[in-house]
């Protein structure tokens, strides 16, 4: 499985495929879904993927530049460094690339100070 191995690719994988690979990697570490360790690892991985700060990690996963096994075993700092290195080798982010952050809508204007 390319996601588990961390092979670099130009075409992004579907988020569902990546999610399956992540779940398999967590299950390989903690085979009993009812244990505290499994639930804790699931929460840690979820946090590692949330928010605009982790856009590079998401993009690296979608493009197979980081594998699901690495996501489940590296600490946050090492994961961030690995994502920076891996995404530097990828083509520029395309519109709709789920790995990036969502740009603000042009219809929403910033608030202007009242005079």
mmCIF file of C-alpha atoms in Angstrom:
data_model
loop_
_atom_site.group_PDB
_atom_site.id
_atom_site.type_symbol
_atom_site.label_atom_id
_atom_site.label_comp_id
_atom_site.label_asym_id
_atom_site.label_seq_id
_atom_site.Cartn_x
_atom_site.Cartn_y
_atom_site.Cartn_z
ATOM 1 C CA UNK A 1 0.000 0.000 0.000
ATOM 2 C CA UNK A 2 1.558 3.271 -1.155
ATOM 3 C CA UNK A 3 0.145 5.352 1.699
ATOM 4 C CA UNK A 4 1.506 3.010 4.349
ATOM 5 C CA UNK A 5 4.932 2.994 2.702
ATOM 6 C CA UNK A 6 5.149 6.752 2.139
ATOM 7 C CA UNK A 7 5.860 6.728 -1.605
ATOM 8 C CA UNK A 8 5.845 10.158 -3.234
ATOM 9 C CA UNK A 9 3.224 10.665 -5.925
ATOM 10 C CA UNK A 10 1.929 13.629 -7.874
ATOM 11 C CA UNK A 11 -1.743 12.644 -7.955
ATOM 12 C CA UNK A 12 -3.477 12.914 -4.586
ATOM 13 C CA UNK A 13 -5.198 9.865 -3.156
ATOM 14 C CA UNK A 14 -8.769 10.031 -2.015
ATOM 15 C CA UNK A 15 -9.238 11.085 1.613
ATOM 16 C CA UNK A 16 -11.198 7.853 2.184
ATOM 17 C CA UNK A 17 -8.212 5.744 1.057
ATOM 18 C CA UNK A 18 -5.883 7.703 3.316
ATOM 19 C CA UNK A 19 -8.303 7.370 6.248
ATOM 20 C CA UNK A 20 -8.457 3.592 5.717
ATOM 21 C CA UNK A 21 -4.661 3.384 5.708
ATOM 22 C CA UNK A 22 -4.450 5.457 8.905
ATOM 23 C CA UNK A 23 -7.015 3.262 10.632
ATOM 24 C CA UNK A 24 -5.090 0.135 9.567
ATOM 25 C CA UNK A 25 -1.834 1.621 10.895
ATOM 26 C CA UNK A 26 -3.413 2.450 14.264
ATOM 27 C CA UNK A 27 -5.002 -1.001 14.431
ATOM 28 C CA UNK A 28 -1.590 -2.579 13.698
ATOM 29 C CA UNK A 29 -0.180 -0.799 16.760
ATOM 30 C CA UNK A 30 -3.201 -1.417 19.011
ATOM 31 C CA UNK A 31 -5.355 -4.320 17.728
ATOM 32 C CA UNK A 32 -8.087 -3.940 20.332
ATOM 33 C CA UNK A 33 -10.296 -0.942 19.520
ATOM 34 C CA UNK A 34 -11.700 -0.952 23.051
ATOM 35 C CA UNK A 35 -8.393 -0.227 24.774
ATOM 36 C CA UNK A 36 -7.348 3.125 26.132
ATOM 37 C CA UNK A 37 -4.173 3.000 24.000
ATOM 38 C CA UNK A 38 -6.159 2.645 20.763
ATOM 39 C CA UNK A 39 -8.495 5.524 21.629
ATOM 40 C CA UNK A 40 -5.591 7.717 22.743
ATOM 41 C CA UNK A 41 -3.648 7.069 19.533
ATOM 42 C CA UNK A 42 -6.769 7.860 17.501
ATOM 43 C CA UNK A 43 -7.151 11.208 19.316
ATOM 44 C CA UNK A 44 -3.456 12.049 18.860
ATOM 45 C CA UNK A 45 -3.612 11.308 15.129
ATOM 46 C CA UNK A 46 -6.821 13.314 14.762
ATOM 47 C CA UNK A 47 -5.157 16.312 16.403
ATOM 48 C CA UNK A 48 -2.121 15.893 14.133
ATOM 49 C CA UNK A 49 -4.402 16.405 11.120
ATOM 50 C CA UNK A 50 -6.664 19.214 12.348
ATOM 51 C CA UNK A 51 -6.400 22.912 11.642
ATOM 52 C CA UNK A 52 -4.563 25.118 9.184
ATOM 53 C CA UNK A 53 -1.229 24.588 10.938
ATOM 54 C CA UNK A 54 -1.231 20.935 9.866
ATOM 55 C CA UNK A 55 -2.105 21.547 6.208
ATOM 56 C CA UNK A 56 1.336 20.291 5.127
ATOM 57 C CA UNK A 57 0.813 17.011 6.978
ATOM 58 C CA UNK A 58 -2.554 16.487 5.288
ATOM 59 C CA UNK A 59 -1.118 17.337 1.875
ATOM 60 C CA UNK A 60 1.846 15.006 2.382
ATOM 61 C CA UNK A 61 -0.514 12.167 3.333
ATOM 62 C CA UNK A 62 -2.786 12.751 0.354
ATOM 63 C CA UNK A 63 0.198 12.721 -2.018
ATOM 64 C CA UNK A 64 1.806 9.646 -0.418
ATOM 65 C CA UNK A 65 4.804 11.701 0.669
ATOM 66 C CA UNK A 66 4.226 10.563 4.265
ATOM 67 C CA UNK A 67 2.846 7.156 5.082
ATOM 68 C CA UNK A 68 0.116 6.324 7.554
ATOM 69 C CA UNK A 69 2.622 4.350 9.636
ATOM 70 C CA UNK A 70 4.803 7.446 9.979
ATOM 71 C CA UNK A 71 1.782 9.498 11.021
ATOM 72 C CA UNK A 72 1.026 7.035 13.802
ATOM 73 C CA UNK A 73 4.600 6.709 15.094
ATOM 74 C CA UNK A 74 6.318 10.111 14.739
ATOM 75 C CA UNK A 75 5.950 12.827 17.365
ATOM 76 C CA UNK A 76 4.370 16.150 16.333
ATOM 77 C CA UNK A 77 7.651 17.998 15.738
ATOM 78 C CA UNK A 78 9.206 15.190 13.680
ATOM 79 C CA UNK A 79 5.983 14.832 11.710
ATOM 80 C CA UNK A 80 5.914 18.551 10.912
ATOM 81 C CA UNK A 81 9.558 18.488 9.758
ATOM 82 C CA UNK A 82 8.953 15.400 7.638
ATOM 83 C CA UNK A 83 5.874 17.036 6.068
ATOM 84 C CA UNK A 84 7.859 20.184 5.192
ATOM 85 C CA UNK A 85 10.578 18.119 3.516
ATOM 86 C CA UNK A 86 8.106 15.919 1.677
ATOM 87 C CA UNK A 87 5.797 18.657 0.403
ATOM 88 C CA UNK A 88 8.734 20.717 -0.871
ATOM 89 C CA UNK A 89 9.160 18.013 -3.529
ATOM 90 C CA UNK A 90 5.485 18.114 -4.576
ATOM 91 C CA UNK A 91 4.006 20.315 -7.308
ATOM 92 C CA UNK A 92 2.259 23.511 -6.156
ATOM 93 C CA UNK A 93 -1.060 22.997 -4.433
ATOM 94 C CA UNK A 94 -4.015 22.951 -6.809
ATOM 95 C CA UNK A 95 -7.454 24.417 -6.092
ATOM 96 C CA UNK A 96 -9.482 21.859 -4.224
ATOM 97 C CA UNK A 97 -6.383 20.110 -2.839
ATOM 98 C CA UNK A 98 -7.720 19.001 0.532
ATOM 99 C CA UNK A 99 -4.293 19.206 2.084
ATOM 100 C CA UNK A 100 -4.265 22.995 2.125
ATOM 101 C CA UNK A 101 -6.207 25.463 4.149
ATOM 102 C CA UNK A 102 -9.397 26.918 2.756
ATOM 103 C CA UNK A 103 -8.953 30.472 1.465
ATOM 104 C CA UNK A 104 -11.415 33.066 2.732
ATOM 105 C CA UNK A 105 -14.457 33.650 0.588
ATOM 106 C CA UNK A 106 -14.217 36.813 -1.545
ATOM 107 C CA UNK A 107 -17.818 37.579 -0.557
ATOM 108 C CA UNK A 108 -16.765 38.013 3.074
ATOM 109 C CA UNK A 109 -15.159 41.382 3.614
ATOM 110 C CA UNK A 110 -13.164 42.269 6.725
ATOM 111 C CA UNK A 111 -14.884 44.497 9.230
ATOM 112 C CA UNK A 112 -14.209 48.195 8.809
ATOM 113 C CA UNK A 113 -13.750 50.395 11.877
ATOM 114 C CA UNK A 114 -16.714 52.563 12.748
ATOM 115 C CA UNK A 115 -16.151 56.294 12.444
#
